[in-house]
PDB file of C-alpha atoms in Angstrom:
ATOM      1  CA  MET A  16      -8.107  10.535  10.029  1.00 47.00           C
ATOM      2  CA  ARG A  17     -11.422  12.325   9.242  1.00 51.00           C
ATOM      3  CA  LEU A  18     -11.002  11.174   5.632  1.00 53.00           C
ATOM      4  CA  TRP A  19     -11.464   7.636   6.676  1.00 51.00           C
ATOM      5  CA  ALA A  20     -14.463   8.428   9.269  1.00 52.00           C
ATOM      6  CA  VAL A  21     -16.022  10.344   6.103  1.00 52.00           C
ATOM      7  CA  LEU A  22     -15.388   7.070   3.858  1.00 56.00           C
ATOM      8  CA  LEU A  23     -17.110   5.005   6.854  1.00 54.00           C
ATOM      9  CA  VAL A  24     -19.866   7.066   6.926  1.00 51.00           C
ATOM     10  CA  ALA A  25     -20.047   7.067   3.334  1.00 53.00           C
ATOM     11  CA  VAL A  26     -20.434   3.312   3.207  1.00 52.00           C
ATOM     12  CA  TRP A  27     -23.092   3.241   5.881  1.00 46.00           C
ATOM     13  CA  VAL A  28     -25.337   5.434   4.316  1.00 45.00           C
ATOM     14  CA  THR A  29     -24.993   3.946   0.587  1.00 47.00           C
ATOM     15  CA  ARG A  30     -25.939   0.408   1.834  1.00 46.00           C
ATOM     16  CA  ASP A  31     -28.465  -1.165   0.586  1.00 45.00           C
ATOM     17  CA  GLY A  32     -29.736  -3.586   2.866  1.00 42.00           C
ATOM     18  CA  LEU A  33     -30.993  -6.419   0.749  1.00 37.00           C
ATOM     19  CA  ALA A  34     -27.804  -6.143  -1.337  1.00 40.00           C
ATOM     20  CA  GLN A  35     -24.647  -8.408  -0.433  1.00 49.00           C
ATOM     21  CA  GLN A  36     -22.238  -5.750  -1.760  1.00 58.00           C
ATOM     22  CA  ILE A  37     -21.458  -2.383   0.127  1.00 68.00           C
ATOM     23  CA  PRO A  38     -21.871  -0.065  -2.666  1.00 64.00           C
ATOM     24  CA  ILE A  39     -19.250   3.221  -2.826  1.00 71.00           C
ATOM     25  CA  PRO A  40     -19.050   6.110  -5.017  1.00 76.00           C
ATOM     26  CA  GLU A  41     -16.196   5.388  -7.676  1.00 83.00           C
ATOM     27  CA  ARG A  42     -14.566   8.605  -6.832  1.00 87.00           C
ATOM     28  CA  MET A  43     -13.818   7.118  -3.380  1.00 89.00           C
ATOM     29  CA  VAL A  44     -11.306   4.163  -4.824  1.00 93.00           C
ATOM     30  CA  GLY A  45      -7.625   4.575  -5.514  1.00 96.00           C
ATOM     31  CA  THR A  46      -4.822   5.943  -3.871  1.00 98.00           C
ATOM     32  CA  THR A  47      -5.663   8.946  -1.012  1.00 97.00           C
ATOM     33  CA  ASN A  48      -2.213   9.802   0.019  1.00 97.00           C
ATOM     34  CA  ILE A  49       1.542   9.115  -0.535  1.00 98.00           C
ATOM     35  CA  VAL A  50       4.188  10.383   1.855  1.00 98.00           C
ATOM     36  CA  SER A  51       8.016  10.200   1.645  1.00 98.00           C
ATOM     37  CA  GLU A  52       9.732   9.153   4.978  1.00 97.00           C
ATOM     38  CA  PRO A  53      13.210   8.720   5.320  1.00 97.00           C
ATOM     39  CA  THR A  54      14.563   6.553   8.221  1.00 96.00           C
ATOM     40  CA  LEU A  55      17.567   7.655  10.396  1.00 95.00           C
ATOM     41  CA  SER A  56      19.332   6.668  13.403  1.00 93.00           C
ATOM     42  CA  GLY A  57      21.926   8.889  15.083  1.00 91.00           C
ATOM     43  CA  GLY A  58      21.547  11.622  12.157  1.00 91.00           C
ATOM     44  CA  LYS A  59      22.482   8.574   9.535  1.00 92.00           C
ATOM     45  CA  LEU A  60      20.154   7.642   6.961  1.00 96.00           C
ATOM     46  CA  LEU A  61      19.195   4.032   7.135  1.00 96.00           C
ATOM     47  CA  GLY A  62      15.786   3.954   4.717  1.00 97.00           C
ATOM     48  CA  CYS A  63      14.243   5.471   2.014  1.00 98.00           C
ATOM     49  CA  GLY A  64      10.542   4.996   1.915  1.00 98.00           C
ATOM     50  CA  LEU A  65       7.064   5.723   0.424  1.00 99.00           C
ATOM     51  CA  THR A  66       4.077   5.141   2.622  1.00 98.00           C
ATOM     52  CA  TYR A  67       0.450   4.961   1.072  1.00 99.00           C
ATOM     53  CA  ARG A  68      -3.334   4.788   1.859  1.00 98.00           C
ATOM     54  CA  ALA A  69      -5.943   3.451  -0.741  1.00 97.00           C
ATOM     55  CA  VAL A  70      -9.383   2.442  -0.920  1.00 95.00           C
ATOM     56  CA  ILE A  71      -9.859  -0.517  -3.221  1.00 95.00           C
ATOM     57  CA  ARG A  72     -12.764  -3.172  -4.023  1.00 93.00           C
ATOM     58  CA  ASP A  73     -12.134  -6.855  -4.002  1.00 93.00           C
ATOM     59  CA  TRP A  74     -13.181  -8.437  -6.728  1.00 93.00           C
ATOM     60  CA  ARG A  75     -10.844 -11.346  -5.891  1.00 94.00           C
ATOM     61  CA  TYR A  76     -12.287 -12.534  -2.645  1.00 92.00           C
ATOM     62  CA  ARG A  77     -15.030 -10.107  -1.328  1.00 90.00           C
ATOM     63  CA  GLN A  78     -17.635  -9.567  -4.630  1.00 85.00           C
ATOM     64  CA  GLY A  79     -16.654  -6.261  -4.888  1.00 87.00           C
ATOM     65  CA  ASP A  80     -16.772  -4.937  -0.993  1.00 89.00           C
ATOM     66  CA  PRO A  81     -14.474  -2.322  -0.167  1.00 93.00           C
ATOM     67  CA  SER A  82     -11.210  -2.483   1.997  1.00 95.00           C
ATOM     68  CA  ILE A  83      -8.716   0.058   2.879  1.00 95.00           C
ATOM     69  CA  VAL A  84      -5.700  -0.542   2.719  1.00 98.00           C
ATOM     70  CA  PHE A  85      -2.121   1.264   3.855  1.00 98.00           C
ATOM     71  CA  GLY A  86       1.408   0.583   4.196  1.00 98.00           C
ATOM     72  CA  SER A  87       4.851   1.659   3.086  1.00 98.00           C
ATOM     73  CA  PHE A  88       7.899   0.232   0.533  1.00 99.00           C
ATOM     74  CA  GLY A  89      11.304   1.266  -0.060  1.00 98.00           C
ATOM     75  CA  LEU A  90      14.971   0.387   0.845  1.00 98.00           C
ATOM     76  CA  ALA A  91      16.199   0.270   4.309  1.00 97.00           C
ATOM     77  CA  LYS A  92      18.835  -1.299   6.755  1.00 93.00           C
ATOM     78  CA  ALA A  93      17.904  -2.611  10.095  1.00 87.00           C
ATOM     79  CA  ARG A  94      21.017  -1.143  11.610  1.00 85.00           C
ATOM     80  CA  ALA A  95      23.957   0.942  10.056  1.00 83.00           C
ATOM     81  CA  ASP A  96      26.277  -2.271   9.804  1.00 84.00           C
ATOM     82  CA  THR A  97      23.750  -4.312   8.014  1.00 87.00           C
ATOM     83  CA  ALA A  98      23.067  -5.064   4.507  1.00 90.00           C
ATOM     84  CA  LEU A  99      20.458  -2.979   2.615  1.00 95.00           C
ATOM     85  CA  GLY A 100      17.395  -4.572   1.518  1.00 96.00           C
ATOM     86  CA  GLY A 101      13.845  -3.797   0.143  1.00 98.00           C
ATOM     87  CA  PHE A 102      10.904  -3.961   2.147  1.00 98.00           C
ATOM     88  CA  LEU A 103       6.839  -3.759   1.616  1.00 98.00           C
ATOM     89  CA  LYS A 104       4.483  -3.197   4.438  1.00 98.00           C
ATOM     90  CA  VAL A 105       0.446  -4.341   3.667  1.00 99.00           C
ATOM     91  CA  VAL A 106      -1.985  -3.483   6.019  1.00 98.00           C
ATOM     92  CA  VAL A 107      -5.590  -4.501   4.943  1.00 98.00           C
ATOM     93  CA  GLN A 108      -8.815  -3.727   6.716  1.00 97.00           C
ATOM     94  CA  ASP A 109     -11.799  -5.005   5.228  1.00 94.00           C
ATOM     95  CA  LEU A 110     -15.263  -3.145   5.722  1.00 89.00           C
ATOM     96  CA  SER A 111     -18.686  -5.349   6.115  1.00 84.00           C
ATOM     97  CA  MET A 112     -22.135  -5.146   7.624  1.00 78.00           C
ATOM     98  CA  ASP A 113     -23.239  -6.795  10.542  1.00 79.00           C
ATOM     99  CA  GLY A 114     -26.811  -6.543  11.531  1.00 77.00           C
ATOM    100  CA  GLY A 115     -26.722  -3.127   9.909  1.00 74.00           C
ATOM    101  CA  ARG A 116     -23.589  -2.027  11.715  1.00 77.00           C
ATOM    102  CA  LEU A 117     -20.589  -1.249   9.652  1.00 77.00           C
ATOM    103  CA  VAL A 118     -17.338  -3.528  10.833  1.00 85.00           C
ATOM    104  CA  THR A 119     -13.807  -3.117   9.787  1.00 89.00           C
ATOM    105  CA  THR A 120     -11.921  -6.083  10.183  1.00 94.00           C
ATOM    106  CA  PRO A 121      -7.981  -6.547  10.024  1.00 97.00           C
ATOM    107  CA  ASN A 122      -7.211  -9.286   7.628  1.00 96.00           C
ATOM    108  CA  MET A 123      -3.576  -9.835   7.329  1.00 98.00           C
ATOM    109  CA  PRO A 124      -2.416 -11.021   3.658  1.00 98.00           C
ATOM    110  CA  THR A 125      -0.931 -14.463   3.447  1.00 97.00           C
ATOM    111  CA  SER A 126       1.829 -12.592   0.492  1.00 98.00           C
ATOM    112  CA  ALA A 127       2.587  -9.435  -0.906  1.00 98.00           C
ATOM    113  CA  TYR A 128       4.897  -8.012  -3.693  1.00 98.00           C
ATOM    114  CA  LEU A 129       5.269  -4.865  -5.707  1.00 99.00           C
ATOM    115  CA  LEU A 130       4.545  -5.075  -9.695  1.00 99.00           C
ATOM    116  CA  SER A 131       5.943  -2.238 -12.009  1.00 98.00           C
ATOM    117  CA  MET A 132       3.826  -0.773 -15.071  1.00 98.00           C
ATOM    118  CA  LYS A 133       6.112  -2.900 -17.339  1.00 98.00           C
ATOM    119  CA  GLY A 134       4.901  -6.059 -15.371  1.00 98.00           C
ATOM    120  CA  VAL A 135       8.213  -6.611 -13.530  1.00 98.00           C
ATOM    121  CA  ALA A 136       7.401  -8.190  -9.882  1.00 98.00           C
ATOM    122  CA  THR A 137       9.487  -8.320  -6.867  1.00 98.00           C
ATOM    123  CA  ALA A 138       7.925 -11.633  -5.667  1.00 97.00           C
ATOM    124  CA  ASP A 139      10.999 -13.877  -6.517  1.00 96.00           C
ATOM    125  CA  ASP A 140      12.907 -11.673  -4.452  1.00 97.00           C
ATOM    126  CA  ARG A 141      11.400 -12.184  -1.258  1.00 97.00           C
ATOM    127  CA  VAL A 142      13.686 -13.415   1.706  1.00 96.00           C
ATOM    128  CA  GLY A 143      11.815 -13.006   4.773  1.00 95.00           C
ATOM    129  CA  GLY A 144       8.950 -11.438   6.472  1.00 94.00           C
ATOM    130  CA  GLY A 145       5.837 -11.632   9.033  1.00 96.00           C
ATOM    131  CA  ALA A 146       3.272 -10.128  10.726  1.00 95.00           C
ATOM    132  CA  SER A 147       3.717  -6.338  10.965  1.00 93.00           C
ATOM    133  CA  ASP A 148       3.435  -4.185  14.171  1.00 92.00           C
ATOM    134  CA  GLN A 149      -0.277  -3.230  12.762  1.00 94.00           C
ATOM    135  CA  PRO A 150      -3.078  -5.740  13.463  1.00 95.00           C
ATOM    136  CA  GLY A 151      -4.167  -7.050   9.542  1.00 96.00           C
ATOM    137  CA  GLY A 152      -0.637  -5.884   8.538  1.00 98.00           C
ATOM    138  CA  LEU A 153       2.157  -8.160   6.472  1.00 98.00           C
ATOM    139  CA  PHE A 154       5.868  -6.991   6.368  1.00 98.00           C
ATOM    140  CA  THR A 155       8.011  -8.535   3.835  1.00 98.00           C
ATOM    141  CA  VAL A 156      11.565  -8.227   2.939  1.00 98.00           C
ATOM    142  CA  PHE A 157      13.518  -8.553  -0.563  1.00 98.00           C
ATOM    143  CA  SER A 158      16.720  -9.050  -1.793  1.00 96.00           C
ATOM    144  CA  LEU A 159      18.262  -6.315  -4.177  1.00 94.00           C
ATOM    145  CA  GLY A 160      19.830  -8.978  -6.384  1.00 86.00           C
ATOM    146  CA  GLY A 161      17.002  -9.495  -8.666  1.00 90.00           C
ATOM    147  CA  SER A 162      14.112  -7.040  -9.794  1.00 96.00           C
ATOM    148  CA  PHE A 163      13.637  -4.663  -6.569  1.00 97.00           C
ATOM    149  CA  LEU A 164      15.992  -2.011  -7.999  1.00 96.00           C
ATOM    150  CA  ASP A 165      14.505  -2.049 -11.544  1.00 97.00           C
ATOM    151  CA  VAL A 166      10.773  -1.971 -10.029  1.00 98.00           C
ATOM    152  CA  MET A 167      11.575   1.217  -7.946  1.00 97.00           C
ATOM    153  CA  THR A 168      13.506   2.903 -11.134  1.00 97.00           C
ATOM    154  CA  GLN A 169      10.510   1.685 -13.018  1.00 98.00           C
ATOM    155  CA  ALA A 170       7.965   3.133 -10.477  1.00 98.00           C
ATOM    156  CA  ILE A 171       9.260   6.776 -10.495  1.00 98.00           C
ATOM    157  CA  GLU A 172       9.672   6.632 -14.053  1.00 98.00           C
ATOM    158  CA  ALA A 173       5.804   5.846 -14.489  1.00 98.00           C
ATOM    159  CA  GLN A 174       4.924   7.700 -11.605  1.00 98.00           C
ATOM    160  CA  LYS A 175       2.726   4.437 -10.383  1.00 98.00           C
ATOM    161  CA  VAL A 176       3.682   1.154  -9.009  1.00 99.00           C
ATOM    162  CA  SER A 177       1.092  -1.787  -7.825  1.00 99.00           C
ATOM    163  CA  VAL A 178       0.933  -3.627  -4.543  1.00 99.00           C
ATOM    164  CA  MET A 179      -0.180  -6.894  -4.822  1.00 98.00           C
ATOM    165  CA  PHE A 180      -1.294  -9.331  -2.232  1.00 98.00           C
ATOM    166  CA  ALA A 181      -3.099 -12.716  -1.705  1.00 97.00           C
ATOM    167  CA  ARG A 182      -5.721 -13.521   1.199  1.00 96.00           C
ATOM    168  CA  ARG A 183      -4.615 -17.403   0.920  1.00 95.00           C
ATOM    169  CA  ALA A 184      -1.704 -19.307  -0.071  1.00 94.00           C
ATOM    170  CA  GLY A 185      -1.875 -20.209  -3.882  1.00 93.00           C
ATOM    171  CA  GLY A 186      -4.921 -17.758  -4.000  1.00 95.00           C
ATOM    172  CA  LEU A 187      -5.275 -14.906  -6.624  1.00 96.00           C
ATOM    173  CA  ASP A 188      -3.288 -11.519  -6.137  1.00 97.00           C
ATOM    174  CA  VAL A 189      -5.449  -8.454  -5.266  1.00 97.00           C
ATOM    175  CA  PRO A 190      -4.208  -5.585  -7.351  1.00 97.00           C
ATOM    176  CA  ILE A 191      -3.650  -1.899  -5.635  1.00 98.00           C
ATOM    177  CA  GLU A 192      -2.487   0.381  -8.130  1.00 98.00           C
ATOM    178  CA  LEU A 193      -0.854   3.577  -6.629  1.00 99.00           C
ATOM    179  CA  ASP A 194      -0.820   6.877  -8.010  1.00 98.00           C
ATOM    180  CA  LEU A 195       2.567   7.945  -6.622  1.00 98.00           C
ATOM    181  CA  LEU A 196       1.540  12.159  -7.309  1.00 98.00           C
ATOM    182  CA  VAL A 197      -1.389  11.723  -4.830  1.00 98.00           C
ATOM    183  CA  VAL A 198      -0.327  14.013  -1.966  1.00 98.00           C
ATOM    184  CA  ASP A 199      -3.775  14.393  -0.494  1.00 97.00           C
ATOM    185  CA  THR A 200      -7.561  13.617  -0.621  1.00 95.00           C
ATOM    186  CA  ASN A 201     -10.110  15.748   0.842  1.00 93.00           C
ATOM    187  CA  GLU A 202     -13.541  14.958   2.353  1.00 89.00           C
ATOM    188  CA  GLN A 203     -15.269  14.896  -1.167  1.00 88.00           C
ATOM    189  CA  PHE A 204     -12.622  12.433  -2.111  1.00 90.00           C
ATOM    190  CA  GLN A 205     -11.101  15.167  -4.543  1.00 94.00           C
ATOM    191  CA  ARG A 206      -7.282  14.440  -4.842  1.00 97.00           C
ATOM    192  CA  THR A 207      -4.281  16.813  -4.842  1.00 97.00           C
ATOM    193  CA  ARG A 208      -1.661  15.299  -7.134  1.00 98.00           C
ATOM    194  CA  ASN A 209       1.868  17.010  -6.786  1.00 98.00           C
ATOM    195  CA  PRO A 210       5.177  15.305  -7.711  1.00 98.00           C
ATOM    196  CA  LYS A 211       7.049  16.331  -4.442  1.00 98.00           C
ATOM    197  CA  GLU A 212       6.752  13.202  -2.229  1.00 98.00           C
ATOM    198  CA  MET A 213       7.907  10.862  -5.133  1.00 98.00           C
ATOM    199  CA  LEU A 214      10.663  13.293  -6.037  1.00 98.00           C
ATOM    200  CA  ALA A 215      11.763  13.347  -2.601  1.00 98.00           C
ATOM    201  CA  PHE A 216      11.897   9.708  -2.267  1.00 98.00           C
ATOM    202  CA  ALA A 217      13.854   9.390  -5.671  1.00 97.00           C
ATOM    203  CA  GLU A 218      16.318  12.113  -4.538  1.00 97.00           C
ATOM    204  CA  CYS A 219      16.778   9.971  -0.971  1.00 97.00           C
ATOM    205  CA  LEU A 220      17.659   6.737  -3.034  1.00 96.00           C
ATOM    206  CA  PRO A 221      21.222   7.762  -4.465  1.00 94.00           C
ATOM    207  CA  ARG A 222      22.105   8.662  -0.957  1.00 93.00           C
ATOM    208  CA  LEU A 223      21.433   5.131   0.535  1.00 91.00           C
ATOM    209  CA  LEU A 224      22.634   2.913  -2.077  1.00 86.00           C
ATOM    210  CA  PRO A 225      26.397   2.537  -2.282  1.00 71.00           C
TER     211      PRO A 225
END
């Protein structure tokens, strides 16, 4: 959590009171960490997921002002006796200035999906979703009959995948390219890259798939 406090301070001290855009150093933008998180119940594996955090500039809706975006994606079952599906959680927290004061505002997307580096999208595989358990969060469920498994495979091969979200129905999608090798980011926004979390996710999937 200290990293996000550093981000807020950095945004505040670089703010030009006469400008509309909140300028942030370019080194802050991008993936800040990836963590493999399997889901278990009673010792039985129910899901394989990657959690992510990123700092973005939103040029689609906010004239380049920054947002903090975090969440998770992967495969999971609601219970041991239910069908396996894909999921994507996207939580958006917009940063803005209000009378010289920095404000963080949760802003739930209207839609979200994953996009591989080869341009394969999971948007058409959506079968449900709604508000997540965190303010500003959208949880989307996908079937596995379409492109979702291909996107997971391509994400591991490319070591990258994009989270795409829209802020209004029919609006443009905001892209977030995730670097799946970033396991940590320090207070100077220097990134540590290691394949261990992505590989843990890749090794989890065969244990879950029939």
